[in-house]
Short mmCIF file of C-alpha atoms and ligand atoms in Angstrom, two decimals:
data_model
loop_
_atom_site.label_atom_id
_atom_site.label_comp_id
_atom_site.label_asym_id
_atom_site.label_seq_id
_atom_site.Cartn_x
_atom_site.Cartn_y
_atom_site.Cartn_z
CA MET A 1 -11.67 29.75 0.60
CA SER A 2 -11.51 26.42 2.51
CA ILE A 3 -10.48 22.80 2.23
CA SER A 4 -12.91 20.82 0.18
CA THR A 5 -11.35 17.38 0.01
CA ALA A 6 -8.51 15.47 1.63
CA ASP A 7 -7.69 12.12 0.10
CA VAL A 8 -5.03 9.54 0.83
CA ILE A 9 -3.28 7.78 -2.10
CA ILE A 10 -1.34 4.63 -1.25
CA ALA A 11 0.67 3.32 -4.23
CA SER A 12 3.84 1.56 -5.17
CA PRO A 13 5.52 3.02 -8.21
CA GLY A 14 8.92 1.51 -7.61
CA ARG A 15 8.29 1.29 -3.85
CA ASN A 16 5.37 2.06 -1.43
CA PHE A 17 4.43 5.59 -0.85
CA VAL A 18 1.66 7.37 1.19
CA THR A 19 0.50 10.65 -0.39
CA LEU A 20 -2.09 13.16 0.84
CA LYS A 21 -4.00 15.25 -1.73
CA ILE A 22 -5.78 18.38 -0.37
CA VAL A 23 -8.02 20.37 -2.80
CA THR A 24 -9.44 23.75 -1.83
CA SER A 25 -12.88 25.29 -2.74
CA ASP A 26 -11.18 27.14 -5.54
CA GLY A 27 -9.64 23.87 -6.94
CA VAL A 28 -5.98 24.39 -5.78
CA VAL A 29 -4.26 21.09 -5.18
CA GLY A 30 -1.63 20.55 -2.46
CA TRP A 31 0.37 17.41 -2.06
CA GLY A 32 1.96 15.96 1.23
CA ASP A 33 4.16 12.84 1.89
CA ALA A 34 3.36 10.57 4.83
CA THR A 35 5.45 7.67 3.74
CA LEU A 36 6.77 5.60 6.71
CA ASN A 37 8.86 2.73 5.46
CA GLY A 38 7.45 -0.64 6.52
CA ARG A 39 4.51 0.96 8.35
CA GLU A 40 2.83 2.85 5.47
CA LEU A 41 -0.72 1.63 6.23
CA ALA A 42 -0.65 2.89 9.86
CA ALA A 43 0.20 6.37 8.59
CA ALA A 44 -2.37 6.16 5.87
CA SER A 45 -5.05 5.11 8.33
CA TYR A 46 -4.27 7.90 10.75
CA LEU A 47 -4.82 10.26 7.99
CA ARG A 48 -7.72 8.75 6.34
CA ASP A 49 -9.60 7.53 9.44
CA HIS A 50 -8.72 10.23 12.03
CA VAL A 51 -7.60 13.34 10.23
CA ALA A 52 -9.15 13.89 6.89
CA SER A 53 -12.74 14.59 7.92
CA THR A 54 -11.54 17.18 10.46
CA LEU A 55 -9.84 19.20 7.63
CA ILE A 56 -12.89 19.69 5.54
CA GLY A 57 -14.17 23.36 5.72
CA ARG A 58 -11.01 24.59 7.46
CA ASP A 59 -9.25 27.69 6.11
CA GLU A 60 -6.37 26.34 4.11
CA ASP A 61 -4.19 29.47 4.77
CA ARG A 62 -4.20 28.78 8.65
CA ILE A 63 -1.17 26.48 8.45
CA GLU A 64 0.19 26.95 11.94
CA ASP A 65 -3.33 26.74 13.51
CA THR A 66 -3.90 23.49 11.59
CA TRP A 67 -0.60 22.10 12.80
CA GLN A 68 -1.36 22.88 16.36
CA TYR A 69 -4.94 21.63 15.98
CA LEU A 70 -3.70 18.29 14.72
CA TYR A 71 -0.74 17.97 17.29
CA ARG A 72 -2.54 19.19 20.49
CA GLY A 73 -6.02 18.15 19.46
CA ALA A 74 -5.04 14.51 19.20
CA TYR A 75 -4.16 14.48 22.84
CA TRP A 76 -1.70 11.53 22.28
CA ARG A 77 1.57 13.27 21.19
CA ARG A 78 4.51 12.63 18.87
CA GLY A 79 5.47 9.23 17.44
CA PRO A 80 6.39 8.47 13.83
CA VAL A 81 2.81 7.73 12.71
CA THR A 82 1.24 10.84 14.09
CA MET A 83 4.02 13.10 12.95
CA ALA A 84 4.14 11.56 9.40
CA ALA A 85 0.46 12.26 9.15
CA ILE A 86 0.72 15.87 10.46
CA ALA A 87 3.70 16.39 8.04
CA ALA A 88 1.60 15.32 5.03
CA VAL A 89 -1.09 17.82 5.97
CA ASP A 90 1.42 20.53 6.63
CA MET A 91 3.30 20.15 3.26
CA ALA A 92 0.05 20.13 1.33
CA LEU A 93 -0.97 23.36 2.99
CA TRP A 94 2.37 25.05 2.32
CA ASP A 95 2.16 23.76 -1.29
CA ILE A 96 -1.28 25.33 -1.71
CA LYS A 97 -0.30 28.67 -0.08
CA ALA A 98 2.75 29.00 -2.43
CA LYS A 99 0.75 27.91 -5.52
CA LYS A 100 -1.96 30.50 -4.79
CA LEU A 101 0.85 33.18 -4.82
CA GLY A 102 2.49 31.70 -7.86
CA ILE A 103 5.91 31.38 -6.12
CA PRO A 104 8.20 28.54 -5.11
CA LEU A 105 7.85 27.50 -1.56
CA TYR A 106 11.24 28.55 -0.36
CA GLN A 107 10.26 32.15 -1.08
CA LEU A 108 7.75 31.87 1.80
CA LEU A 109 10.53 30.49 4.09
CA GLY A 110 12.65 33.64 3.71
CA GLY A 111 13.89 33.21 0.18
CA ALA A 112 17.12 31.67 -1.09
CA SER A 113 20.20 31.75 1.18
CA ARG A 114 22.37 30.02 -1.42
CA ASP A 115 22.39 29.16 -5.16
CA LYS A 116 22.45 25.42 -4.90
CA LEU A 117 22.56 22.58 -2.45
CA ARG A 118 25.49 20.25 -2.08
CA VAL A 119 24.35 16.58 -1.84
CA TYR A 120 26.03 13.32 -0.93
CA ALA A 121 25.62 10.01 -2.76
CA HIS A 122 25.55 6.55 -1.31
CA ALA A 123 28.72 4.61 -2.36
CA SER A 124 28.98 0.96 -1.26
CA GLY A 125 30.56 -2.28 -2.05
CA ASN A 126 30.91 -5.76 -0.59
CA ASP A 127 34.73 -5.39 -0.94
CA TYR A 128 37.06 -2.48 -1.45
CA ALA A 129 37.30 -3.01 -5.26
CA ALA A 130 33.57 -2.67 -5.61
CA LEU A 131 33.40 0.28 -3.28
CA SER A 132 36.25 1.97 -5.11
CA GLN A 133 34.40 1.61 -8.45
CA ALA A 134 31.22 3.05 -6.95
CA ILE A 135 33.02 6.02 -5.44
CA ARG A 136 34.87 6.72 -8.77
CA GLY A 137 31.53 6.71 -10.52
CA TYR A 138 30.08 9.31 -8.28
CA VAL A 139 33.24 11.46 -8.50
CA ASP A 140 33.01 11.32 -12.23
CA GLU A 141 29.44 12.55 -12.01
CA GLY A 142 30.70 15.63 -10.02
CA TYR A 143 29.67 14.60 -6.52
CA THR A 144 31.91 16.17 -3.87
CA ALA A 145 30.46 14.09 -1.03
CA VAL A 146 29.95 10.33 -0.72
CA ARG A 147 28.58 8.06 2.05
CA ILE A 148 30.74 5.04 2.43
CA GLN A 149 29.21 1.63 3.34
CA THR A 150 31.07 -1.51 3.13
CA GLY A 151 30.53 -5.27 3.44
CA VAL A 152 32.16 -6.93 6.52
CA PRO A 153 34.18 -10.08 6.15
CA GLY A 154 32.23 -13.00 7.57
CA LEU A 155 28.75 -11.32 7.15
CA ASP A 156 26.51 -12.33 4.20
CA SER A 157 24.56 -8.99 4.02
CA VAL A 158 25.17 -5.66 5.74
CA TYR A 159 23.02 -2.49 5.88
CA GLY A 160 23.63 -0.13 2.88
CA VAL A 161 25.37 -2.66 0.67
CA SER A 162 23.48 -4.46 -1.97
CA ALA A 163 24.01 -8.21 -1.74
CA THR A 164 23.37 -8.58 -5.53
CA ALA A 165 24.57 -5.49 -7.32
CA LYS A 166 27.64 -6.07 -9.47
CA PRO A 167 30.66 -3.78 -8.84
CA GLY A 168 29.90 -0.31 -10.22
CA GLU A 169 26.33 -1.27 -10.83
CA LYS A 170 23.84 1.46 -9.90
CA TYR A 171 21.03 0.02 -7.83
CA ASP A 172 18.03 1.61 -6.07
CA TYR A 173 19.02 0.36 -2.58
CA GLU A 174 15.59 -0.19 -1.19
CA PRO A 175 15.92 -1.46 2.36
CA ALA A 176 12.39 -2.74 2.75
CA HIS A 177 11.89 -6.19 1.23
CA ARG A 178 8.83 -7.71 -0.35
CA ALA A 179 8.75 -11.59 -0.66
CA ALA A 180 11.37 -13.04 -2.91
CA ASP A 181 8.84 -13.36 -5.73
CA GLY A 182 7.89 -9.74 -5.45
CA SER A 183 4.54 -10.41 -3.71
CA ALA A 184 3.53 -8.95 -0.49
CA ALA A 185 5.83 -9.72 2.37
CA THR A 186 4.31 -11.27 5.50
CA ARG A 187 7.43 -10.84 7.76
CA PRO A 188 10.84 -9.02 7.60
CA VAL A 189 13.94 -10.73 6.33
CA GLU A 190 16.50 -11.54 8.95
CA GLU A 191 20.14 -10.41 8.75
CA ASP A 192 23.14 -11.09 10.94
CA TRP A 193 25.59 -8.73 12.46
CA ASP A 194 28.96 -8.75 14.30
CA THR A 195 30.06 -5.46 15.72
CA PRO A 196 33.65 -6.52 16.59
CA ALA A 197 34.25 -7.61 13.05
CA TYR A 198 32.71 -4.36 11.80
CA LEU A 199 34.88 -2.29 14.12
CA ARG A 200 38.05 -4.13 13.00
CA HIS A 201 37.19 -3.60 9.37
CA VAL A 202 35.83 -0.05 8.81
CA PRO A 203 38.92 2.02 9.68
CA SER A 204 41.01 0.17 7.17
CA ILE A 205 38.39 0.83 4.44
CA PHE A 206 38.44 4.57 5.05
CA GLU A 207 42.35 4.53 5.08
CA LYS A 208 42.25 3.05 1.45
CA VAL A 209 39.51 5.51 0.48
CA ARG A 210 41.67 8.48 1.52
CA GLU A 211 44.75 7.06 -0.04
CA GLU A 212 42.98 6.58 -3.33
CA PHE A 213 40.72 9.65 -3.52
CA GLY A 214 42.69 12.19 -1.42
CA PRO A 215 41.74 14.62 1.34
CA GLU A 216 39.16 16.83 -0.34
CA LEU A 217 36.27 14.36 -1.02
CA ARG A 218 33.78 14.60 1.80
CA LEU A 219 33.27 11.22 3.35
CA LEU A 220 30.34 10.15 5.48
CA HIS A 221 29.47 6.96 7.15
CA ASP A 222 26.25 5.57 8.70
CA GLY A 223 26.61 3.45 11.82
CA HIS A 224 22.84 2.83 11.53
CA HIS A 225 22.27 2.62 15.30
CA ARG A 226 24.34 -0.53 15.76
CA MET A 227 26.95 0.35 18.36
CA SER A 228 26.92 0.72 22.09
CA PRO A 229 28.01 4.19 23.27
CA ILE A 230 31.55 3.05 23.94
CA GLU A 231 31.81 1.11 20.65
CA ALA A 232 30.63 4.34 18.88
CA ALA A 233 33.33 6.37 20.80
CA ARG A 234 35.93 3.78 19.69
CA LEU A 235 34.87 3.97 16.03
CA ALA A 236 34.57 7.80 16.04
CA LYS A 237 38.01 7.98 17.47
CA SER A 238 39.51 5.42 15.02
CA LEU A 239 38.05 7.49 12.10
CA GLU A 240 39.52 10.78 13.17
CA PRO A 241 42.56 10.45 10.80
CA TYR A 242 40.17 10.23 7.79
CA ASP A 243 38.43 13.51 8.45
CA LEU A 244 34.80 12.44 7.94
CA LEU A 245 32.05 15.03 7.27
CA TRP A 246 30.09 12.88 9.78
CA LEU A 247 29.54 9.55 11.46
CA GLU A 248 25.77 8.98 11.53
CA ASP A 249 23.64 7.18 13.96
CA ALA A 250 26.71 5.95 15.86
CA THR A 251 24.52 4.72 18.76
CA PRO A 252 20.67 4.68 19.19
CA GLY A 253 19.73 8.33 19.41
CA GLU A 254 16.94 7.99 21.87
CA ASP A 255 19.67 7.69 24.50
CA GLN A 256 20.64 11.32 23.99
CA GLU A 257 23.05 11.44 26.92
CA ALA A 258 25.06 8.57 25.39
CA PHE A 259 26.43 11.08 22.93
CA ARG A 260 28.38 12.75 25.75
CA LEU A 261 30.50 9.63 25.88
CA ILE A 262 31.28 9.81 22.17
CA ARG A 263 32.09 13.50 22.41
CA GLN A 264 34.49 12.78 25.32
CA HIS A 265 36.56 10.51 23.03
CA SER A 266 36.51 12.04 19.61
CA THR A 267 36.13 15.19 17.40
CA THR A 268 34.57 13.19 14.50
CA PRO A 269 31.39 15.13 13.55
CA LEU A 270 28.20 13.36 14.58
CA ALA A 271 24.78 13.25 12.80
CA THR A 272 21.64 11.67 13.97
CA GLY A 273 17.82 12.00 13.93
CA GLU A 274 16.33 10.21 10.92
CA VAL A 275 14.15 8.06 13.25
CA PHE A 276 13.23 11.08 15.43
CA ASN A 277 9.86 12.77 14.96
CA SER A 278 9.97 15.86 17.18
CA VAL A 279 12.26 18.59 18.55
CA TYR A 280 12.04 16.99 21.89
CA ASP A 281 14.02 13.94 20.56
CA TYR A 282 16.89 16.33 19.92
CA GLN A 283 16.61 18.68 22.89
CA THR A 284 19.59 17.50 24.88
CA LEU A 285 21.61 16.74 21.76
CA ILE A 286 21.20 20.27 20.49
CA THR A 287 21.39 22.20 23.73
CA GLU A 288 24.63 20.35 24.79
CA ARG A 289 25.99 20.41 21.29
CA LEU A 290 26.33 16.66 21.27
CA ILE A 291 25.61 16.46 17.45
CA ASP A 292 26.77 18.49 14.47
CA TYR A 293 24.02 17.75 11.99
CA VAL A 294 20.27 17.28 12.19
CA ARG A 295 19.21 14.20 10.19
CA SER A 296 15.41 14.19 10.07
CA ALA A 297 13.25 14.45 6.90
CA PRO A 298 10.26 16.81 7.05
CA THR A 299 8.12 13.72 6.21
CA HIS A 300 8.86 12.15 9.55
CA THR A 301 9.09 15.34 11.77
CA GLY A 302 5.73 17.05 11.41
CA GLY A 303 6.45 18.73 8.04
CA ILE A 304 7.74 22.08 7.00
CA THR A 305 6.42 24.00 9.96
CA ALA A 306 8.03 21.76 12.50
CA MET A 307 11.30 21.30 10.56
CA LYS A 308 11.88 25.00 10.11
CA LYS A 309 11.44 25.58 13.79
CA LEU A 310 13.78 22.59 14.63
CA LEU A 311 16.53 23.88 12.26
CA ASP A 312 16.31 27.46 13.50
CA PHE A 313 16.61 26.14 17.11
CA ALA A 314 19.61 24.04 16.01
CA ASP A 315 21.22 27.17 14.34
CA ILE A 316 21.40 28.92 17.66
CA TYR A 317 23.86 26.16 18.77
CA GLY A 318 26.01 26.00 15.56
CA ILE A 319 24.32 22.81 14.37
CA ARG A 320 23.62 22.37 10.65
CA SER A 321 21.09 20.46 8.50
CA GLY A 322 21.88 17.17 6.85
CA LEU A 323 18.38 16.22 6.01
CA HIS A 324 17.36 12.57 5.24
CA GLY A 325 16.85 11.91 1.68
CA PRO A 326 16.36 8.17 1.05
CA THR A 327 14.19 6.60 -1.66
CA ASP A 328 11.54 5.87 1.10
CA VAL A 329 10.78 9.58 1.33
CA SER A 330 8.65 10.44 -1.67
CA PRO A 331 9.69 13.10 -4.20
CA ILE A 332 7.15 15.39 -2.44
CA GLY A 333 8.94 14.81 0.83
CA MET A 334 12.27 15.38 -0.90
CA ALA A 335 11.04 18.63 -2.40
CA ALA A 336 10.05 19.82 0.99
CA ALA A 337 13.53 19.18 2.30
CA LEU A 338 15.01 21.12 -0.71
CA HIS A 339 12.88 24.15 -0.22
CA ILE A 340 13.89 24.27 3.47
CA ASP A 341 17.54 23.58 2.65
CA LEU A 342 17.63 26.53 0.23
CA ALA A 343 16.09 29.06 2.71
CA ILE A 344 17.67 28.29 6.11
CA HIS A 345 21.08 29.80 7.09
CA ASN A 346 22.53 26.65 8.64
CA PHE A 347 22.44 24.35 5.66
CA GLY A 348 24.94 21.58 5.88
CA ILE A 349 24.39 18.98 3.23
CA GLN A 350 21.39 17.03 1.67
CA GLU A 351 21.23 13.24 1.26
CA TYR A 352 20.35 12.32 -2.30
CA MET A 353 19.36 8.81 -3.19
CA PRO A 354 17.81 9.32 -6.66
CA HIS A 355 14.34 7.63 -6.94
CA SER A 356 13.80 5.04 -9.58
CA ASP A 357 12.57 6.01 -13.08
CA LEU A 358 9.18 4.54 -12.35
CA THR A 359 8.82 6.63 -9.21
CA LEU A 360 9.91 9.77 -11.13
CA GLU A 361 7.44 9.05 -13.97
CA THR A 362 4.71 8.95 -11.28
CA PHE A 363 5.81 12.00 -9.24
CA ARG A 364 6.62 14.64 -11.74
CA THR A 365 9.32 16.75 -10.13
CA SER A 366 10.88 20.19 -10.86
CA TYR A 367 14.08 19.77 -8.73
CA THR A 368 17.12 19.38 -10.75
CA PHE A 369 20.54 17.76 -10.22
CA ASN A 370 23.73 19.11 -11.67
CA ARG A 371 27.24 17.77 -10.94
CA GLY A 372 26.83 17.16 -7.13
CA PHE A 373 24.34 19.86 -6.38
CA LEU A 374 20.40 19.96 -6.28
CA TYR A 375 18.18 22.86 -6.91
CA PRO A 376 14.50 22.77 -5.83
CA GLY A 377 13.26 24.69 -8.92
CA ASP A 378 11.05 27.78 -9.28
CA ASN A 379 7.69 26.18 -10.05
CA PRO A 380 4.85 27.39 -7.80
CA GLY A 381 4.73 25.47 -4.50
CA LEU A 382 6.78 22.36 -3.79
CA GLY A 383 7.14 21.79 -7.50
CA VAL A 384 5.95 18.10 -7.47
CA GLU A 385 2.76 16.77 -9.01
CA LEU A 386 1.53 13.19 -8.67
CA ASP A 387 0.06 11.30 -11.69
CA GLU A 388 -2.77 9.69 -9.93
CA GLU A 389 -3.74 7.45 -12.95
CA LEU A 390 -0.16 6.08 -13.17
CA ALA A 391 0.02 5.64 -9.40
CA GLY A 392 -3.14 3.69 -9.41
CA ARG A 393 -1.58 1.15 -11.67
CA HIS A 394 0.96 0.12 -8.90
CA PRO A 395 -0.89 -0.97 -5.85
CA TYR A 396 0.63 -1.09 -2.44
CA THR A 397 2.61 -4.31 -1.70
CA ALA A 398 3.65 -4.96 1.83
CA ALA A 399 7.34 -4.70 2.38
CA TYR A 400 9.32 -4.73 5.67
CA LEU A 401 12.66 -3.42 6.86
CA PRO A 402 14.96 -6.17 7.91
CA VAL A 403 15.34 -7.45 11.45
CA ASN A 404 18.92 -7.77 12.56
CA ARG A 405 20.37 -10.41 14.90
CA LEU A 406 23.80 -10.92 16.43
CA LEU A 407 25.65 -14.10 15.58
CA ASP A 408 24.20 -15.67 18.68
CA GLY A 409 20.69 -14.91 17.56
CA THR A 410 20.03 -11.84 19.75
CA VAL A 411 17.95 -9.17 18.20
CA HIS A 412 20.01 -6.14 17.34
CA ASP A 413 19.42 -2.68 15.81
CA TRP A 414 19.31 -2.95 12.02
C1 CS2 B 501 19.56 5.35 5.99
C2 CS2 B 501 18.07 5.05 5.39
O1 CS2 B 501 19.66 7.02 4.26
C3 CS2 B 501 20.05 6.73 5.44
O2 CS2 B 501 20.75 7.40 6.14
O3 CS2 B 501 19.71 5.37 7.30
O4 CS2 B 501 18.38 4.69 4.11
C4 CS2 B 501 17.34 4.16 6.17
O5 CS2 B 501 18.01 2.92 6.27
C5 CS2 B 501 15.98 4.00 5.51
O6 CS2 B 501 15.46 5.36 5.38
C6 CS2 B 501 15.06 3.19 6.35
O7 CS2 B 501 13.68 3.16 5.79
MG1 MG B 502 20.88 6.84 8.07
#
């Protein structure tokens, strides 16, 4: 048996996705996700123009060897584009291997270590009334964990908060923006930011949430890379009374040593890594126990092979998974995360931003949600199939993540 074809499908059923389809000489189909929000075409070209032809004729069962062949054989290492492309190949080969055995993928990763996967929802609001309504809605649906993002007085739009959604309205918060008329974007939108106003405002929001919703609801918050190390330490310390499950991306994670400063000032648990793409991005953070949760998605970190190694490494240091699960990881990438989540010992929690109806019509999934928990399902492989005909009706349309600026115009992390 060998790989016969490797094709890249770029489509936009609800938003842009990059999908790899590998078919073996026996006709077994494997799917992989290489979606890189705002840089989709780069990942697609890496696969289509530099990887696909090298796969033809390879033994599809040699997953580790193929991973090493693509990682070391490229000479140029790591980076989001390279690792998203390798991830897609890796996912597709794991999908094929499990399908050939007729078993769900998690069975190849050691079998189930739990019966279900606790997930967290994204609750947000421009003001507390809207936020409270959003939280209540999720609690009523059975969620036991919610991420809290709030508007900031004086700022028009803030990461994680829809500028247009009405209080309590469910919206598919898609951070990448097309042009206002829905056509292809030619440049990012620009947003403004004021860290002092944010630092003054956020603790009061968590105080109100705890007063209204009590001590048990697991609360998370995403700092989204926007604070300096000492600002992050100040926020982490100010949030201690509200017992967060985690403060995420408190400061840009590439400065791994900066997390020492946050740790010196606070016991608020820390999560980071969604913009990372290899274990080396985490090496100091993990070995010095500077974080508590690993945030990567298999789609951005070299796939299932690399993600499993990373999480087993983190487990040695008492660090848990908190895998990235936004709508800009495709249902294939989400399924890969769920199969890993189910099998590993050090599962923490899974992010769950439900994809839009159109996305889910196009990617037929077998994972299921039930009152705050997900289950990857027992279909063979990843359990996701792409409807190529339907995908083909929704062509790629350029969309970009926003660029953030401080009030004086200085570019800032978004
Ligand atoms: C966010 C992401 O889900 C999260 O934690 O940080 O939604 C992030 O903004 C997007 O994935 C960027 O494409
Ligand atoms: Mg995040």
